[in-house]
Amino acid sequence: MVAFIKPSVYNLTTNHTHHSCIQFNSSLPLATMAQSLISKCSIRHSQIPKLSYPLSLSSSSTPPQFLSFKPRLPLFSFTAGLSSSSSPVTSPPLGGDADSTMDAVQRRLMFEDECILVDANDGVVGHDTKYNCHLMEKIESENLLHRAFSVFLFNSKYELLLQQRSSTKVTFPLVWTNTCCSHPLYRESELIEENCLGVRNAAQRKLLDELGIPSEELPVDEFIPLSRILYKAPSDGKWGEHELDYLLFIVRDVSMNPNPDEVADVKYVNREQLKELVRKADAGEEGLKLSPWFRIVVDNFLFKWWDHVEKGSLHEAADMKTIHNL
């Protein structure tokens, strides 16, 4: 069987210029085919690739198969040969010189993910890129407020799982915070208002993305929304947060496989260990910092809610009617 791969950006030529597709013998390992293809397509378009084997190594009456590759941040893109309607993947535009040094994964998420814009009463008013929602200039000039969530996951010993954000995070890199902090996106499954289902769906998705916790270990109906807070916090001169944050609690023993693009470290803490962590952050010891939203929850709610975690009475502490403007 022969596999064809059709370039969609660069016009590659070969010794046989009438070929519009590069052909590979499908008996070759897929990784070998992909590596060879990438090496051919990543050169400058003015160069002519030298194929190390004939374009067609075997003949077959079986229709050709078309393979499509879509790297996270491609220098080029491929469209499937069976469809002429596919749009090439393009890198998002740079917002300035500082953006050019942004980590590739974070930069992709900043431009591709769309947050849910809300008013101060949590009513949906629109949507915008994660990039725009975290620019302090836009936050201040347009009062951009977006919906967020913060998960507090406890194990069966009633210890709280903390994460240290990765060094490549655009906002608040390397700070320690609660288990998972992110945003429901502007998509149908995460806009569902009833019983905070959209936010719960987003939490399940992001716990898998960041910490590698399998979704089946975190049933959405076991997330308990306790409250909502509204806060604004600059990260540096350019970036910051302005969020209406849903606080979700869950008690589960889980397996983890943290994603280094998102998480630098994780650890479980009991009450006393968390108090020591707060003391060190206040004293500036060990360069330790806590995220502003986590610190708001610690200072105002967490330890009294911890009592309900241990008693199994979290539902009694829930108040989703009030939005605490902190």
Coordinates of C-alpha atoms in Angstrom, one line a residue:
M1 CA 0.0 0.0 0.0
V2 CA 1.2 3.5 -0.8
A3 CA 0.5 6.5 1.5
F4 CA 0.3 10.0 0.1
I5 CA 0.9 13.2 2.0
K6 CA 0.0 16.5 0.4
P7 CA 1.8 19.7 1.5
S8 CA -0.6 22.7 1.9
V9 CA 1.8 25.5 2.5
Y10 CA 5.1 25.0 0.7
N11 CA 5.3 24.0 -3.0
L12 CA 7.7 21.1 -2.8
T13 CA 9.2 19.8 -6.0
T14 CA 10.9 16.6 -6.8
N15 CA 12.8 15.0 -9.7
H16 CA 9.4 14.3 -11.2
T17 CA 7.8 17.6 -11.1
H18 CA 4.4 16.3 -12.2
H19 CA 3.8 14.7 -8.8
S20 CA 1.5 16.7 -6.5
C21 CA 1.9 14.4 -3.6
I22 CA 4.9 12.8 -1.8
Q23 CA 4.4 9.1 -1.7
F24 CA 5.7 6.7 1.0
N25 CA 5.5 2.9 1.2
S26 CA 3.2 2.2 4.1
S27 CA 5.3 -0.6 5.2
L28 CA 7.7 2.0 6.6
P29 CA 7.2 2.8 10.3
L30 CA 4.9 5.8 10.7
A31 CA 7.5 7.6 12.9
T32 CA 10.1 7.2 10.1
M33 CA 7.6 8.6 7.5
A34 CA 6.8 11.6 9.7
Q35 CA 10.4 12.4 10.6
S36 CA 11.3 12.3 6.9
L37 CA 8.4 14.4 5.9
I38 CA 9.1 17.1 8.5
S39 CA 12.7 17.3 7.5
K40 CA 11.6 17.9 3.9
C41 CA 9.0 20.5 4.6
S42 CA 10.8 22.6 7.2
I43 CA 13.5 23.7 4.8
R44 CA 13.3 26.9 2.9
H45 CA 10.9 26.8 0.0
S46 CA 13.7 27.7 -2.4
Q47 CA 15.5 24.5 -1.7
I48 CA 14.7 21.2 -3.5
P49 CA 14.5 18.2 -1.2
K50 CA 16.5 15.1 -2.1
L51 CA 14.5 12.0 -1.5
S52 CA 16.5 9.1 -0.2
Y53 CA 14.2 6.6 -1.8
P54 CA 11.9 6.5 -4.9
L55 CA 8.7 8.3 -4.7
S56 CA 6.7 5.1 -5.1
L57 CA 8.2 1.9 -3.8
S58 CA 5.3 -0.4 -4.4
S59 CA 2.1 -0.5 -6.4
S60 CA -1.3 -1.4 -5.2
S61 CA -4.9 -1.2 -6.4
T62 CA -5.9 -0.1 -2.9
P63 CA -6.8 3.6 -2.9
P64 CA -4.1 5.8 -1.3
Q65 CA -4.4 6.8 2.4
F66 CA -3.9 10.4 3.3
L67 CA -2.2 11.4 6.6
S68 CA -2.6 14.7 8.3
F69 CA -0.2 16.2 10.8
K70 CA -1.0 19.1 13.0
P71 CA 1.8 20.2 15.3
R72 CA 1.0 22.5 18.2
L73 CA 2.9 25.4 16.8
P74 CA 3.6 24.4 13.2
L75 CA 6.1 26.1 10.9
F76 CA 3.9 24.7 8.2
S77 CA 0.6 22.8 8.0
F78 CA -1.0 20.0 6.2
T79 CA -4.5 19.4 5.0
A80 CA -6.0 16.0 4.5
G81 CA -6.0 15.0 0.9
L82 CA -9.6 13.9 1.0
S83 CA -10.8 17.4 1.9
S84 CA -10.2 20.7 0.1
S85 CA -12.0 22.8 2.7
S86 CA -9.6 22.4 5.5
S87 CA -8.0 25.7 6.6
P88 CA -4.3 25.8 7.2
V89 CA -3.2 26.2 10.8
T90 CA -1.6 29.6 11.3
S91 CA 0.3 31.0 14.3
P92 CA -1.5 33.7 16.2
P93 CA -0.3 37.2 15.7
L94 CA 2.2 38.6 18.1
G95 CA 0.9 41.3 20.4
G96 CA 4.4 42.8 20.9
D97 CA 8.0 42.0 21.4
A98 CA 7.4 40.5 24.8
D99 CA 5.0 38.0 23.4
S100 CA 7.6 36.5 21.1
T101 CA 9.4 35.0 24.1
M102 CA 6.2 33.4 25.5
D103 CA 6.2 29.7 25.9
A104 CA 4.8 27.9 22.8
V105 CA 2.1 26.0 24.7
Q106 CA 1.0 29.0 26.8
R107 CA 1.0 31.2 23.7
R108 CA -1.3 28.8 21.9
L109 CA -3.7 28.6 24.8
M110 CA -3.7 32.4 25.2
F111 CA -4.9 32.9 21.6
E112 CA -7.0 29.8 21.1
D113 CA -8.9 29.6 24.4
E114 CA -11.9 31.9 24.7
C115 CA -13.0 32.9 28.2
I116 CA -16.6 33.7 29.2
L117 CA -17.1 37.4 29.9
V118 CA -19.5 38.2 32.6
D119 CA -20.8 41.2 34.5
A120 CA -20.5 41.7 38.3
N121 CA -23.7 39.6 38.8
D122 CA -22.2 36.7 36.8
G123 CA -24.4 37.3 33.8
V124 CA -22.8 36.3 30.5
V125 CA -22.1 39.3 28.3
G126 CA -19.7 37.9 25.7
H127 CA -16.4 36.1 25.2
D128 CA -12.8 37.0 24.4
T129 CA -9.4 35.3 24.1
K130 CA -7.5 34.3 27.2
Y131 CA -4.9 36.7 26.0
N132 CA -7.1 39.8 26.0
C133 CA -8.8 38.8 29.3
H134 CA -5.4 38.9 31.1
L135 CA -4.0 42.1 29.7
M136 CA -4.2 44.6 32.5
E137 CA -4.6 47.5 30.0
K138 CA -7.8 45.9 28.7
I139 CA -9.0 44.8 32.1
E140 CA -8.7 48.5 33.3
S141 CA -9.9 50.2 30.1
E142 CA -12.8 47.9 29.2
N143 CA -13.4 46.4 32.7
L144 CA -13.1 42.9 31.3
L145 CA -14.3 40.4 33.8
H146 CA -14.2 36.6 33.1
R147 CA -15.6 33.5 34.7
A148 CA -13.1 31.2 36.5
F149 CA -12.9 28.3 38.9
S150 CA -10.7 27.2 41.7
V151 CA -10.7 23.5 42.7
F152 CA -9.8 22.4 46.2
L153 CA -9.2 18.6 46.2
F154 CA -8.8 16.7 49.5
N155 CA -7.7 13.1 49.9
S156 CA -9.2 10.6 52.4
K157 CA -6.8 11.9 55.0
Y158 CA -8.4 15.4 54.5
E159 CA -5.1 16.8 53.2
L160 CA -5.4 19.5 50.6
L161 CA -3.6 19.0 47.2
L162 CA -1.5 22.1 46.2
Q163 CA 0.3 22.8 43.0
Q164 CA 3.1 25.1 42.1
R165 CA 2.4 26.8 38.7
S166 CA 5.0 26.2 36.0
S167 CA 7.7 28.7 35.3
T168 CA 6.2 29.2 31.8
K169 CA 2.8 30.4 33.0
V170 CA 2.0 33.9 31.7
T171 CA 0.4 35.0 35.0
F172 CA 1.8 34.2 38.4
P173 CA 4.6 31.7 37.4
L174 CA 6.0 29.5 40.1
V175 CA 3.5 30.6 42.8
W176 CA 1.9 28.0 45.0
T177 CA -1.9 27.7 44.8
N178 CA -4.8 25.4 45.3
T179 CA -5.2 22.2 43.3
C180 CA -6.3 23.7 40.0
C181 CA -7.2 27.2 38.9
S182 CA -8.5 27.9 35.4
H183 CA -11.5 29.0 33.3
P184 CA -14.6 27.5 31.8
L185 CA -14.4 28.2 28.1
Y186 CA -17.0 29.7 25.7
R187 CA -18.3 26.3 24.5
E188 CA -21.7 24.7 25.0
S189 CA -20.6 22.1 27.6
E190 CA -19.0 24.8 29.8
L191 CA -21.8 27.4 29.5
I192 CA -24.4 25.3 31.2
E193 CA -25.7 27.3 34.2
E194 CA -27.9 24.7 35.9
N195 CA -26.2 23.3 39.0
C196 CA -23.0 25.0 37.9
L197 CA -22.6 22.1 35.4
G198 CA -20.6 24.0 32.9
V199 CA -18.0 25.0 35.5
R200 CA -17.9 21.4 36.8
N201 CA -17.3 20.1 33.3
A202 CA -14.5 22.6 32.9
A203 CA -12.9 21.6 36.2
Q204 CA -12.9 17.9 35.2
R205 CA -11.3 18.8 31.9
K206 CA -8.6 21.0 33.4
L207 CA -7.7 18.6 36.2
L208 CA -6.9 16.0 33.4
D209 CA -5.0 18.6 31.4
E210 CA -2.9 20.0 34.3
L211 CA -2.5 17.1 36.7
G212 CA -3.3 14.1 34.6
I213 CA -6.1 13.0 36.9
P214 CA -8.4 10.6 34.9
S215 CA -11.9 12.0 34.4
E216 CA -13.5 8.8 35.7
E217 CA -11.8 9.5 39.1
L218 CA -13.5 12.9 39.3
P219 CA -17.3 12.5 38.6
V220 CA -18.7 16.0 37.8
D221 CA -21.5 15.5 40.3
E222 CA -19.0 15.1 43.2
F223 CA -17.7 18.7 42.8
I224 CA -19.4 20.8 45.4
P225 CA -19.6 24.5 44.5
L226 CA -19.3 26.4 47.8
S227 CA -19.2 30.1 46.9
R228 CA -18.1 32.7 44.3
I229 CA -15.6 35.5 44.7
L230 CA -14.9 38.5 42.5
Y231 CA -11.3 39.9 42.7
K232 CA -8.7 41.8 40.6
A233 CA -5.0 41.1 40.9
P234 CA -2.1 42.3 38.8
S235 CA 0.6 39.8 38.1
D236 CA 3.2 42.2 36.6
G237 CA 3.1 45.4 34.6
K238 CA 1.4 43.7 31.7
W239 CA -0.6 40.7 32.9
G240 CA -3.2 40.2 35.6
E241 CA -6.5 38.6 36.7
H242 CA -10.0 40.0 37.0
E243 CA -12.2 37.0 37.7
L244 CA -15.5 35.9 39.0
D245 CA -14.2 32.7 40.6
Y246 CA -16.3 29.6 41.5
L247 CA -14.8 27.7 44.4
L248 CA -15.3 23.9 44.0
F249 CA -14.5 21.4 46.7
I250 CA -14.1 17.6 46.2
V251 CA -12.9 14.8 48.4
R252 CA -11.3 12.0 46.4
D253 CA -8.2 9.8 46.4
V254 CA -6.8 10.2 42.9
S255 CA -3.9 9.2 40.7
M256 CA -1.8 12.0 39.1
N257 CA 0.6 12.5 36.2
P258 CA 1.3 16.3 36.3
N259 CA 1.8 18.1 33.0
P260 CA 5.2 20.0 33.2
D261 CA 3.8 22.7 30.8
E262 CA 1.3 23.6 33.5
V263 CA 2.7 22.4 36.9
A264 CA 6.1 22.7 38.4
D265 CA 5.4 20.7 41.6
V266 CA 2.6 19.3 43.7
K267 CA 2.1 18.3 47.4
Y268 CA -0.5 17.5 49.9
V269 CA -0.7 19.6 53.1
N270 CA -2.6 19.4 56.4
R271 CA -3.8 22.5 58.2
E272 CA -0.6 23.1 60.1
Q273 CA 1.5 22.6 57.1
L274 CA -0.6 25.1 55.2
K275 CA -0.3 27.6 58.0
E276 CA 3.5 27.2 57.9
L277 CA 3.4 27.8 54.1
V278 CA 1.5 31.0 54.7
R279 CA 4.0 32.1 57.3
K280 CA 6.9 31.6 55.0
A281 CA 5.2 33.4 52.2
D282 CA 4.5 36.4 54.5
A283 CA 8.1 36.4 55.7
G284 CA 9.5 36.1 52.2
E285 CA 11.3 32.9 53.1
E286 CA 12.6 30.5 50.4
G287 CA 11.2 32.8 47.7
L288 CA 7.8 31.2 48.4
K289 CA 4.7 33.0 47.0
L290 CA 1.0 32.2 47.1
S291 CA -1.5 33.1 44.3
P292 CA -3.7 36.1 45.3
W293 CA -7.0 34.1 44.8
F294 CA -5.7 31.2 46.9
R295 CA -4.7 33.7 49.6
I296 CA -8.1 35.3 49.6
V297 CA -9.7 31.9 50.2
V298 CA -7.2 31.0 52.9
D299 CA -7.7 34.3 54.7
N300 CA -11.6 34.3 54.5
F301 CA -13.0 30.8 54.2
L302 CA -10.7 27.8 54.0
F303 CA -10.1 26.8 57.6
K304 CA -13.8 26.9 58.6
W305 CA -14.7 25.0 55.4
W306 CA -12.0 22.5 56.3
D307 CA -14.1 21.5 59.3
H308 CA -16.9 20.7 57.0
V309 CA -14.6 18.6 54.8
E310 CA -13.7 16.4 57.8
K311 CA -17.3 16.2 59.0
G312 CA -18.7 15.4 55.5
S313 CA -21.0 18.4 55.7
L314 CA -19.7 20.6 52.8
H315 CA -23.2 21.1 51.4
E316 CA -24.2 22.9 54.7
A317 CA -21.4 25.5 54.0
A318 CA -22.5 26.2 50.4
D319 CA -23.7 29.6 49.5
M320 CA -23.9 30.1 45.7
K321 CA -26.3 33.1 45.9
T322 CA -23.7 35.4 47.3
I323 CA -20.8 36.8 45.2
H324 CA -18.1 38.0 47.6
N325 CA -16.4 41.1 46.2
L326 CA -12.9 40.8 47.6

